[in-house]
Amino acid sequence: MSDIVLEVKDLVKEFDGETILNGIDLQIEKGEVVVVLGPSGCGKSTLLRCMNGLEEVRSGQILLDGEPVEKGARNIYKIRQRIGMVFQSYDLFPHKTILDNITLAPIKVQKRNKADAEREAKELLERVNLAEKADAYPRQLSGGQKQRVAIVRALCMHPEIMLFDEVTAALDPEMVREVLDVILELANQGLTMVIVTHEMSFARAVADRVIFIDDGKIVEENSPEQFFTSPKTDRAKAFLNTFEFEPARHKEAEFSI
Amino acid sequence: MDWTFIQKYWPDYLEAAGLTLRIGIAGILCAVLVGIFCSAVLYFKVPVLRRIVAVYIELSRNTPLLVQLFFLYFGLPKIGIRLEAGTCGIIGLTFLGGSYMTEAFRSSLEAVETIQFESAQSLGMTGVQTLRFVVLPQALATSVPAVVANIIFLLKETSVFSGIALADLMYVAKDLIGLYYQTGEALLMLVAAYLIILLPISIIGTILERKVRYAGFGN
């Protein structure tokens, strides 16, 4: 009997009369890393935001350990404490130091002891190699450093599941690596995660399961090995082909002269 | 330049400066309160009230302070409401300043990015916690330059108080010119008095802006 942490049931999301998500069913087991892939505008980020109760849905349900995750519900604040989320844009609080960014919610929301929260925050910062930045302000950090802090900030709440929404999309290639390494380490430690990304080699390395979404529907669900080597659907094949490049024509022309 | 004249009459300016400052500060404090209230109404889109606030802002910003004061001081007695000149000054300044403060606070609240709300909420904060720990500190920091500019603007506007027979700085200067024709000396002291009041506020404002500028840098 598997242990379902998060369950999405027949989720339909509309925005301005357009259907963004059209009947998504998904179950995420404890310790599982699910990577969500798909073309831009397919609804994968929206799906992730729905999972954290940030979007109103038309119909369907999202359950965290059997409890509904619903925007505007009375207990949504309690539920969100158990779901960690990291966004694409750097979302640290600019008026607080790195340490305060991390400990704000544990102290004010979870009412934890300040010293304990700070000790844990420092340990986590140590793990992502940012211990010396504890007293710095977000503006003094690089994009990759900020994203690592954002991950630590979410982790410090001890979430049951982490959601990553294209966390490296706005970063330079070298910074992408340092952020993805942190996520990979978390995966190895058995944290349950849902990751939306455009980094294909990372997706392949980190995923236990790949979900491919197009036009608001799950088109393919597969193991990473199968998905990247022999996808079942033509749509997924076409999508993966866009990451391959033919040699440019002007080079061929040069060689032929 | 007649220095004995200046020596003789500068205490009059001191007294008038006291009045200008008392009414000015009272009016500005009330304007800040009105501004906080109205910006909250606009920001949270409170039904009905937001329309009233919108009308108030247009009315207040598009009429001169002197006209507002005339209405309070000469108009209201016609319907049986008699207010002291000082009270009229404070109400007039509050009425005018309230709309400017509202706009300053509202624009700084709106300048806080949506992602800040969402990341606070994704950490499990309630609406009140999000406002208190994340949105307001950033909005207040952003509003400092506009609020300081408004304070200076309002203090300068007090110069029309003489129109309703309040013995402010302008009144004293006009009075002395009328009595002795010592225009140069009277006006010199007037300019000096305003500078002595306003320059420190300006400087403190600049220092404050520098201290809170983190908000302007994004993260």
CSV table of C-alpha atoms in Angstrom, one decimal:
chain,number,residue,atom,x,y,z
A,1,MET,CA,0.0,0.0,0.0
A,2,SER,CA,1.6,3.2,-1.1
A,3,ASP,CA,1.5,6.4,0.9
A,4,ILE,CA,-0.1,9.2,-1.0
A,5,VAL,CA,1.0,12.7,0.1
A,6,LEU,CA,-0.7,14.8,-2.5
A,7,GLU,CA,-3.6,13.9,-4.7
A,8,VAL,CA,-5.1,15.9,-7.6
A,9,LYS,CA,-8.5,14.8,-8.7
A,10,ASP,CA,-10.0,15.9,-12.0
A,11,LEU,CA,-8.7,19.5,-11.7
A,12,VAL,CA,-10.2,22.1,-14.0
A,13,LYS,CA,-8.9,25.6,-14.0
A,14,GLU,CA,-10.2,28.4,-16.2
A,15,PHE,CA,-8.8,31.9,-16.6
A,16,ASP,CA,-10.7,34.6,-18.5
A,17,GLY,CA,-12.9,32.0,-20.1
A,18,GLU,CA,-9.9,30.0,-21.3
A,19,THR,CA,-9.4,26.5,-20.0
A,20,ILE,CA,-5.8,26.3,-18.6
A,21,LEU,CA,-6.1,22.9,-16.9
A,22,ASN,CA,-8.6,20.4,-18.2
A,23,GLY,CA,-9.1,17.4,-16.0
A,24,ILE,CA,-5.8,16.7,-14.3
A,25,ASP,CA,-5.5,13.5,-12.2
A,26,LEU,CA,-2.3,13.0,-10.3
A,27,GLN,CA,-1.1,11.2,-7.2
A,28,ILE,CA,2.2,11.9,-5.5
A,29,GLU,CA,3.6,9.3,-3.1
A,30,LYS,CA,5.8,10.0,-0.1
A,31,GLY,CA,9.4,10.3,-1.1
A,32,GLU,CA,8.6,10.6,-4.8
A,33,VAL,CA,10.1,13.2,-7.1
A,34,VAL,CA,7.7,14.1,-9.9
A,35,VAL,CA,9.0,16.3,-12.7
A,36,VAL,CA,6.4,18.1,-14.7
A,37,LEU,CA,7.4,19.0,-18.3
A,38,GLY,CA,5.6,20.7,-21.2
A,39,PRO,CA,5.7,23.6,-23.6
A,40,SER,CA,5.3,27.1,-22.4
A,41,GLY,CA,1.7,28.0,-21.5
A,42,CYS,CA,0.7,24.4,-21.2
A,43,GLY,CA,-0.5,24.9,-17.6
A,44,LYS,CA,2.3,23.3,-15.6
A,45,SER,CA,3.1,26.3,-13.5
A,46,THR,CA,-0.7,26.9,-12.9
A,47,LEU,CA,-1.0,23.3,-11.8
A,48,LEU,CA,1.8,23.9,-9.2
A,49,ARG,CA,0.2,27.1,-8.0
A,50,CYS,CA,-3.1,25.2,-7.6
A,51,MET,CA,-1.3,22.6,-5.5
A,52,ASN,CA,-0.5,25.4,-3.0
A,53,GLY,CA,-3.9,27.0,-3.0
A,54,LEU,CA,-2.7,30.1,-4.8
A,55,GLU,CA,-5.3,29.8,-7.7
A,56,GLU,CA,-9.0,29.4,-7.6
A,57,VAL,CA,-10.1,26.3,-9.5
A,58,ARG,CA,-13.2,25.7,-11.5
A,59,SER,CA,-13.8,22.1,-10.4
A,60,GLY,CA,-12.0,19.1,-9.0
A,61,GLN,CA,-10.0,18.8,-5.9
A,62,ILE,CA,-6.5,18.8,-4.4
A,63,LEU,CA,-5.9,16.8,-1.3
A,64,LEU,CA,-2.9,16.9,1.1
A,65,ASP,CA,-3.0,13.8,3.2
A,66,GLY,CA,-6.8,13.8,2.5
A,67,GLU,CA,-7.3,17.4,3.5
A,68,PRO,CA,-8.5,19.8,0.8
A,69,VAL,CA,-6.1,22.5,-0.5
A,70,GLU,CA,-8.4,25.3,-1.5
A,71,LYS,CA,-7.8,29.0,-2.0
A,72,GLY,CA,-9.8,31.1,0.4
A,73,ALA,CA,-10.6,28.2,2.7
A,74,ARG,CA,-10.5,29.0,6.4
A,75,ASN,CA,-7.6,26.6,7.1
A,76,ILE,CA,-5.6,27.2,3.9
A,77,TYR,CA,-2.9,29.0,6.0
A,78,LYS,CA,-2.4,25.8,8.1
A,79,ILE,CA,-2.3,23.7,5.0
A,80,ARG,CA,0.3,25.9,3.2
A,81,GLN,CA,2.6,25.6,6.2
A,82,ARG,CA,3.0,21.9,5.2
A,83,ILE,CA,3.7,22.7,1.5
A,84,GLY,CA,7.0,24.4,0.6
A,85,MET,CA,7.1,26.4,-2.6
A,86,VAL,CA,9.9,28.1,-4.5
A,87,PHE,CA,9.1,30.4,-7.3
A,88,GLN,CA,10.8,31.4,-10.6
A,89,SER,CA,11.4,35.0,-9.7
A,90,TYR,CA,13.5,35.7,-6.7
A,91,ASP,CA,10.9,36.1,-4.0
A,92,LEU,CA,13.0,36.8,-0.8
A,93,PHE,CA,11.8,39.7,1.4
A,94,PRO,CA,14.1,42.6,0.5
A,95,HIS,CA,13.8,44.4,3.8
A,96,LYS,CA,15.0,41.4,5.9
A,97,THR,CA,18.4,39.8,6.3
A,98,ILE,CA,18.9,36.3,4.9
A,99,LEU,CA,18.6,34.8,8.4
A,100,ASP,CA,15.4,36.8,9.1
A,101,ASN,CA,14.0,35.8,5.7
A,102,ILE,CA,14.4,32.1,6.8
A,103,THR,CA,13.2,32.4,10.4
A,104,LEU,CA,10.3,34.8,9.9
A,105,ALA,CA,7.7,32.2,9.2
A,106,PRO,CA,9.0,29.6,11.7
A,107,ILE,CA,8.9,32.2,14.5
A,108,LYS,CA,5.8,34.2,13.6
A,109,VAL,CA,3.7,31.5,11.9
A,110,GLN,CA,4.7,28.3,13.6
A,111,LYS,CA,5.5,30.1,16.9
A,112,ARG,CA,8.8,28.3,17.3
A,113,ASN,CA,11.5,29.3,19.7
A,114,LYS,CA,13.7,32.0,18.1
A,115,ALA,CA,17.0,30.4,19.1
A,116,ASP,CA,15.9,27.0,17.8
A,117,ALA,CA,14.7,28.5,14.5
A,118,GLU,CA,17.9,30.4,14.0
A,119,ARG,CA,20.1,27.4,14.8
A,120,GLU,CA,18.2,25.3,12.2
A,121,ALA,CA,18.4,28.1,9.7
A,122,LYS,CA,22.2,28.4,10.1
A,123,GLU,CA,22.6,24.6,9.7
A,124,LEU,CA,20.6,24.7,6.5
A,125,LEU,CA,22.5,27.7,5.2
A,126,GLU,CA,25.7,25.7,5.9
A,127,ARG,CA,24.4,22.8,3.8
A,128,VAL,CA,23.9,25.1,0.8
A,129,ASN,CA,27.3,26.8,1.4
A,130,LEU,CA,25.8,30.2,2.4
A,131,ALA,CA,26.6,30.3,6.1
A,132,GLU,CA,28.6,33.5,5.7
A,133,LYS,CA,25.6,35.2,4.1
A,134,ALA,CA,23.3,35.0,7.2
A,135,ASP,CA,23.5,38.7,8.0
A,136,ALA,CA,23.5,39.9,4.4
A,137,TYR,CA,20.5,41.4,2.6
A,138,PRO,CA,19.0,39.7,-0.5
A,139,ARG,CA,20.2,42.5,-2.8
A,140,GLN,CA,23.8,41.5,-1.9
A,141,LEU,CA,23.4,38.0,-3.2
A,142,SER,CA,23.5,36.6,-6.7
A,143,GLY,CA,20.5,35.0,-8.3
A,144,GLY,CA,21.6,31.5,-7.6
A,145,GLN,CA,22.4,32.3,-4.0
A,146,LYS,CA,19.0,33.9,-3.6
A,147,GLN,CA,17.3,30.8,-5.0
A,148,ARG,CA,19.2,28.6,-2.6
A,149,VAL,CA,18.1,30.8,0.3
A,150,ALA,CA,14.5,30.6,-1.0
A,151,ILE,CA,14.8,26.8,-0.9
A,152,VAL,CA,16.2,26.9,2.7
A,153,ARG,CA,13.4,29.2,3.7
A,154,ALA,CA,10.8,26.7,2.5
A,155,LEU,CA,12.7,23.8,4.1
A,156,CYS,CA,12.9,25.5,7.5
A,157,MET,CA,9.1,25.1,7.7
A,158,HIS,CA,9.5,21.3,7.6
A,159,PRO,CA,7.1,20.8,4.7
A,160,GLU,CA,5.8,17.4,3.7
A,161,ILE,CA,6.1,18.3,0.1
A,162,MET,CA,8.1,20.8,-1.9
A,163,LEU,CA,7.0,22.5,-5.1
A,164,PHE,CA,9.6,24.0,-7.4
A,165,ASP,CA,8.2,26.3,-10.1
A,166,GLU,CA,10.9,26.8,-12.8
A,167,VAL,CA,13.3,27.9,-10.1
A,168,THR,CA,16.3,28.1,-12.5
A,169,ALA,CA,14.5,29.8,-15.5
A,170,ALA,CA,15.9,33.3,-14.6
A,171,LEU,CA,19.5,32.2,-13.8
A,172,ASP,CA,22.8,32.2,-15.6
A,173,PRO,CA,24.0,28.7,-16.6
A,174,GLU,CA,26.6,28.4,-13.8
A,175,MET,CA,24.1,29.5,-11.2
A,176,VAL,CA,21.6,27.0,-12.5
A,177,ARG,CA,24.0,24.2,-11.5
A,178,GLU,CA,24.4,25.3,-7.9
A,179,VAL,CA,20.6,25.4,-7.4
A,180,LEU,CA,20.0,22.1,-9.1
A,181,ASP,CA,22.6,20.4,-7.0
A,182,VAL,CA,20.8,21.5,-3.9
A,183,ILE,CA,17.5,20.1,-5.3
A,184,LEU,CA,19.2,16.9,-6.3
A,185,GLU,CA,20.6,16.4,-2.8
A,186,LEU,CA,17.1,16.9,-1.3
A,187,ALA,CA,15.8,14.3,-3.7
A,188,ASN,CA,18.5,11.9,-2.5
A,189,GLN,CA,17.4,12.5,1.1
A,190,GLY,CA,13.9,11.3,0.2
A,191,LEU,CA,12.0,14.6,0.2
A,192,THR,CA,8.7,14.5,-1.7
A,193,MET,CA,8.9,17.0,-4.6
A,194,VAL,CA,7.1,18.2,-7.6
A,195,ILE,CA,9.4,20.1,-10.0
A,196,VAL,CA,8.5,22.1,-13.0
A,197,THR,CA,11.5,22.7,-15.1
A,198,HIS,CA,13.0,23.2,-18.6
A,199,GLU,CA,16.3,21.6,-17.7
A,200,MET,CA,16.0,18.3,-19.5
A,201,SER,CA,19.2,16.6,-18.3
A,202,PHE,CA,18.3,17.6,-14.7
A,203,ALA,CA,14.8,16.4,-15.1
A,204,ARG,CA,16.1,13.0,-16.2
A,205,ALA,CA,18.6,12.8,-13.3
A,206,VAL,CA,16.2,13.8,-10.5
A,207,ALA,CA,12.8,12.4,-11.5
A,208,ASP,CA,11.2,9.2,-10.3
A,209,ARG,CA,8.4,9.9,-12.7
A,210,VAL,CA,7.9,12.4,-15.5
A,211,ILE,CA,4.5,14.0,-16.3
A,212,PHE,CA,4.2,15.6,-19.7
A,213,ILE,CA,1.4,18.2,-20.0
A,214,ASP,CA,0.1,19.8,-23.1
A,215,ASP,CA,-2.9,22.0,-23.6
A,216,GLY,CA,-4.1,21.5,-20.0
A,217,LYS,CA,-4.0,17.7,-20.0
A,218,ILE,CA,-1.6,15.1,-19.0
A,219,VAL,CA,-0.4,13.6,-22.3
A,220,GLU,CA,2.1,11.2,-21.0
A,221,GLU,CA,3.2,9.7,-17.7
A,222,ASN,CA,6.4,7.7,-17.8
A,223,SER,CA,9.6,6.8,-16.1
A,224,PRO,CA,12.4,9.3,-16.9
A,225,GLU,CA,14.5,6.7,-18.8
A,226,GLN,CA,11.6,5.7,-21.1
A,227,PHE,CA,10.3,9.3,-21.5
A,228,PHE,CA,13.6,10.6,-22.7
A,229,THR,CA,14.7,7.6,-24.8
A,230,SER,CA,11.4,6.3,-26.2
A,231,PRO,CA,8.4,8.5,-25.4
A,232,LYS,CA,5.1,6.8,-25.9
A,233,THR,CA,3.3,9.7,-27.5
A,234,ASP,CA,4.1,11.7,-30.7
A,235,ARG,CA,3.4,15.0,-28.8
A,236,ALA,CA,6.2,14.2,-26.3
A,237,LYS,CA,8.5,13.2,-29.2
A,238,ALA,CA,7.9,16.5,-30.9
A,239,PHE,CA,8.5,18.3,-27.7
A,240,LEU,CA,11.8,16.5,-27.0
A,241,ASN,CA,12.9,17.1,-30.6
A,242,THR,CA,12.8,20.9,-30.0
A,243,PHE,CA,15.7,20.5,-27.7
A,244,GLU,CA,17.9,19.0,-30.5
A,245,PHE,CA,19.6,21.2,-33.0
A,246,GLU,CA,20.5,20.5,-36.6
A,247,PRO,CA,23.9,22.0,-37.6
A,248,ALA,CA,23.3,25.5,-39.0
A,249,ARG,CA,23.2,25.8,-42.7
A,250,HIS,CA,25.8,28.5,-43.1
A,251,LYS,CA,28.4,26.2,-41.6
A,252,GLU,CA,27.5,23.4,-44.1
A,253,ALA,CA,27.8,26.0,-46.9
A,254,GLU,CA,31.3,27.1,-45.7
A,255,PHE,CA,32.5,23.5,-45.6
A,256,SER,CA,31.2,22.8,-49.1
A,257,ILE,CA,33.1,25.7,-50.7
B,1,MET,CA,19.8,96.8,5.1
B,2,ASP,CA,18.4,98.1,8.4
B,3,TRP,CA,19.8,95.6,11.0
B,4,THR,CA,18.2,97.4,13.9
B,5,PHE,CA,14.9,96.8,12.3
B,6,ILE,CA,15.6,93.1,12.0
B,7,GLN,CA,16.9,93.0,15.6
B,8,LYS,CA,13.7,94.6,16.8
B,9,TYR,CA,11.2,92.5,14.9
B,10,TRP,CA,12.7,89.0,14.6
B,11,PRO,CA,10.8,87.9,17.8
B,12,ASP,CA,7.5,88.6,16.0
B,13,TYR,CA,8.7,86.1,13.4
B,14,LEU,CA,9.6,83.6,16.1
B,15,GLU,CA,6.1,83.8,17.5
B,16,ALA,CA,4.5,83.5,14.0
B,17,ALA,CA,6.8,80.5,13.3
B,18,GLY,CA,5.5,78.9,16.4
B,19,LEU,CA,1.9,79.3,15.1
B,20,THR,CA,2.8,78.0,11.6
B,21,LEU,CA,4.5,75.0,13.1
B,22,ARG,CA,1.7,74.2,15.6
B,23,ILE,CA,-1.0,74.3,13.0
B,24,GLY,CA,1.2,72.8,10.4
B,25,ILE,CA,2.2,69.8,12.5
B,26,ALA,CA,-1.3,69.2,13.7
B,27,GLY,CA,-2.6,69.3,10.2
B,28,ILE,CA,0.1,67.1,8.8
B,29,LEU,CA,-0.5,64.4,11.5
B,30,CYS,CA,-4.2,64.4,10.8
B,31,ALA,CA,-3.4,64.3,7.1
B,32,VAL,CA,-1.2,61.2,7.6
B,33,LEU,CA,-4.1,59.5,9.5
B,34,VAL,CA,-6.6,60.4,6.8
B,35,GLY,CA,-4.0,59.1,4.2
B,36,ILE,CA,-3.5,55.8,6.0
B,37,PHE,CA,-7.3,55.3,6.2
B,38,CYS,CA,-8.1,56.3,2.7
B,39,SER,CA,-5.2,54.3,1.1
B,40,ALA,CA,-6.4,51.2,3.0
B,41,VAL,CA,-9.9,51.8,1.6
B,42,LEU,CA,-8.5,52.1,-2.0
B,43,TYR,CA,-6.0,49.3,-1.6
B,44,PHE,CA,-8.6,46.8,-0.3
B,45,LYS,CA,-11.2,48.1,-2.7
B,46,VAL,CA,-13.8,48.6,0.1
B,47,PRO,CA,-17.2,48.9,-1.7
B,48,VAL,CA,-19.0,52.3,-1.5
B,49,LEU,CA,-16.2,53.9,0.6
B,50,ARG,CA,-13.7,53.7,-2.2
B,51,ARG,CA,-16.1,55.9,-4.4
B,52,ILE,CA,-16.4,58.4,-1.6
B,53,VAL,CA,-12.6,58.5,-1.2
B,54,ALA,CA,-12.1,58.9,-4.9
B,55,VAL,CA,-14.5,61.9,-5.0
B,56,TYR,CA,-12.7,63.4,-1.9
B,57,ILE,CA,-9.3,63.1,-3.5
B,58,GLU,CA,-10.4,64.8,-6.7
B,59,LEU,CA,-12.2,67.6,-4.7
B,60,SER,CA,-9.2,68.1,-2.4
B,61,ARG,CA,-6.5,68.1,-5.0
B,62,ASN,CA,-8.2,70.2,-7.5
B,63,THR,CA,-9.2,73.2,-5.3
B,64,PRO,CA,-6.6,75.6,-3.8
B,65,LEU,CA,-6.1,75.6,-0.1
B,66,LEU,CA,-7.1,79.3,0.2
B,67,VAL,CA,-10.5,78.5,-1.4
B,68,GLN,CA,-10.9,75.6,1.0
B,69,LEU,CA,-10.1,77.9,3.9
B,70,PHE,CA,-12.5,80.6,2.7
B,71,PHE,CA,-15.2,77.9,2.6
B,72,LEU,CA,-14.5,76.9,6.2
B,73,TYR,CA,-14.0,80.4,7.6
B,74,PHE,CA,-16.4,82.5,5.7
B,75,GLY,CA,-18.8,79.9,4.2
B,76,LEU,CA,-19.7,77.7,7.1
B,77,PRO,CA,-20.9,80.5,9.4
B,78,LYS,CA,-23.6,81.2,6.8
B,79,ILE,CA,-25.1,77.8,7.8
B,80,GLY,CA,-24.5,78.4,11.5
B,81,ILE,CA,-21.1,76.6,11.9
B,82,ARG,CA,-18.5,79.0,13.4
B,83,LEU,CA,-15.0,77.7,13.6
B,84,GLU,CA,-11.9,79.4,15.0
B,85,ALA,CA,-9.3,80.5,12.5
B,86,GLY,CA,-6.8,78.0,14.0
B,87,THR,CA,-9.3,75.1,13.7
B,88,CYS,CA,-10.1,76.1,10.1
B,89,GLY,CA,-6.3,76.0,9.4
B,90,ILE,CA,-5.9,72.5,10.8
B,91,ILE,CA,-9.0,71.2,9.0
B,92,GLY,CA,-8.1,72.8,5.7
B,93,LEU,CA,-4.5,71.4,5.9
B,94,THR,CA,-5.9,67.9,6.8
B,95,PHE,CA,-8.4,68.1,3.9
B,96,LEU,CA,-5.7,69.1,1.4
B,97,GLY,CA,-2.9,66.9,2.8
B,98,GLY,CA,-5.1,63.9,3.3
B,99,SER,CA,-5.4,63.3,-0.4
B,100,TYR,CA,-1.7,63.7,-1.1
B,101,MET,CA,-0.8,61.3,1.7
B,102,THR,CA,-3.4,58.9,0.4
B,103,GLU,CA,-1.8,58.8,-3.0
B,104,ALA,CA,1.7,58.4,-1.5
B,105,PHE,CA,0.7,55.5,0.7
B,106,ARG,CA,-1.5,53.9,-2.0
B,107,SER,CA,1.2,53.9,-4.7
B,108,SER,CA,3.8,52.5,-2.3
B,109,LEU,CA,1.4,49.7,-1.3
B,110,GLU,CA,0.8,48.9,-4.9
B,111,ALA,CA,4.5,49.0,-5.6
B,112,VAL,CA,5.0,45.9,-3.4
B,113,GLU,CA,5.1,43.0,-5.9
B,114,THR,CA,2.5,40.3,-6.0
B,115,ILE,CA,5.2,37.7,-5.6
B,116,GLN,CA,5.9,39.1,-2.2
B,117,PHE,CA,2.3,38.2,-1.1
B,118,GLU,CA,2.5,34.8,-2.7
B,119,SER,CA,5.7,33.9,-1.1
B,120,ALA,CA,4.5,35.1,2.3
B,121,GLN,CA,1.3,33.1,1.8
B,122,SER,CA,3.1,30.0,0.6
B,123,LEU,CA,5.0,30.1,3.9
B,124,GLY,CA,1.6,29.9,5.6
B,125,MET,CA,1.2,33.5,6.7
B,126,THR,CA,-2.3,34.8,7.2
B,127,GLY,CA,-3.5,38.0,5.5
B,128,VAL,CA,-2.7,40.1,8.6
B,129,GLN,CA,0.7,38.5,9.0
B,130,THR,CA,1.5,39.1,5.4
B,131,LEU,CA,0.6,42.8,5.7
B,132,ARG,CA,2.4,43.3,9.0
B,133,PHE,CA,5.7,41.5,8.3
B,134,VAL,CA,6.0,41.7,4.6
B,135,VAL,CA,3.9,44.3,2.8
B,136,LEU,CA,3.8,47.3,5.2
B,137,PRO,CA,7.5,47.5,6.0
B,138,GLN,CA,8.3,47.6,2.3
B,139,ALA,CA,5.5,50.0,1.5
B,140,LEU,CA,6.4,52.4,4.3
B,141,ALA,CA,10.0,52.4,3.1
B,142,THR,CA,9.0,53.2,-0.4
B,143,SER,CA,6.6,56.0,0.7
B,144,VAL,CA,9.3,58.0,2.6
B,145,PRO,CA,10.4,60.3,-0.2
B,146,ALA,CA,6.8,61.1,-1.2
B,147,VAL,CA,5.7,61.6,2.4
B,148,VAL,CA,8.6,63.9,3.1
B,149,ALA,CA,7.9,65.9,0.0
B,150,ASN,CA,4.2,66.2,1.1
B,151,ILE,CA,5.2,67.4,4.5
B,152,ILE,CA,7.4,70.2,3.0
B,153,PHE,CA,4.6,71.0,0.5
B,154,LEU,CA,2.0,71.3,3.3
B,155,LEU,CA,4.2,73.4,5.5
B,156,LYS,CA,4.8,75.8,2.6
B,157,GLU,CA,1.0,75.9,2.0
B,158,THR,CA,0.5,77.3,5.5
B,159,SER,CA,1.6,80.7,4.0
B,160,VAL,CA,-2.0,81.2,2.8
B,161,PHE,CA,-3.3,81.1,6.4
B,162,SER,CA,-2.9,84.9,6.5
B,163,GLY,CA,-6.0,84.9,4.3
B,164,ILE,CA,-8.2,84.0,7.2
B,165,ALA,CA,-6.4,86.3,9.6
B,166,LEU,CA,-4.1,83.8,11.2
B,167,ALA,CA,-0.9,85.5,12.4
B,168,ASP,CA,1.4,83.2,10.6
B,169,LEU,CA,4.8,84.1,9.1
B,170,MET,CA,3.4,85.5,5.9
B,171,TYR,CA,0.9,87.6,8.0
B,172,VAL,CA,3.7,89.1,10.1
B,173,ALA,CA,5.7,90.0,7.0
B,174,LYS,CA,2.8,91.7,5.3
B,175,ASP,CA,1.9,93.5,8.5
B,176,LEU,CA,5.5,94.9,8.9
B,177,ILE,CA,5.7,95.9,5.2
B,178,GLY,CA,2.3,97.7,5.6
B,179,LEU,CA,3.3,99.5,8.7
B,180,TYR,CA,6.9,100.5,8.0
B,181,TYR,CA,7.6,100.0,4.3
B,182,GLN,CA,10.7,98.0,5.2
B,183,THR,CA,10.1,95.5,2.4
B,184,GLY,CA,13.6,94.2,2.0
B,185,GLU,CA,14.1,93.4,5.7
B,186,ALA,CA,10.6,92.0,6.2
B,187,LEU,CA,10.9,89.6,3.3
B,188,LEU,CA,14.5,88.6,4.1
B,189,MET,CA,13.3,87.5,7.6
B,190,LEU,CA,10.4,85.7,6.0
B,191,VAL,CA,12.6,83.7,3.6
B,192,ALA,CA,15.0,83.0,6.4
B,193,ALA,CA,12.3,81.7,8.7
B,194,TYR,CA,10.9,79.3,6.1
B,195,LEU,CA,14.4,78.0,5.3
B,196,ILE,CA,15.2,77.5,9.0
B,197,ILE,CA,12.0,75.4,9.4
B,198,LEU,CA,12.1,73.5,6.1
B,199,LEU,CA,15.8,72.8,5.5
B,200,PRO,CA,16.2,70.5,8.5
B,201,ILE,CA,13.1,68.5,7.5
B,202,SER,CA,14.5,68.2,4.0
B,203,ILE,CA,17.9,67.0,5.3
B,204,ILE,CA,16.3,64.5,7.8
B,205,GLY,CA,14.1,63.3,4.9
B,206,THR,CA,17.2,62.6,2.8
B,207,ILE,CA,18.9,60.7,5.6
B,208,LEU,CA,15.8,58.7,6.2
B,209,GLU,CA,15.5,57.8,2.5
B,210,ARG,CA,19.1,56.6,2.5
B,211,LYS,CA,18.4,54.4,5.6
B,212,VAL,CA,15.4,52.7,4.1
B,213,ARG,CA,16.5,52.5,0.5
B,214,TYR,CA,16.8,48.7,0.5
B,215,ALA,CA,13.2,48.6,-0.6
B,216,GLY,CA,14.0,50.5,-3.7
B,217,PHE,CA,16.6,48.0,-4.7
B,218,GLY,CA,14.2,45.1,-5.0
B,219,ASN,CA,15.8,41.9,-3.8
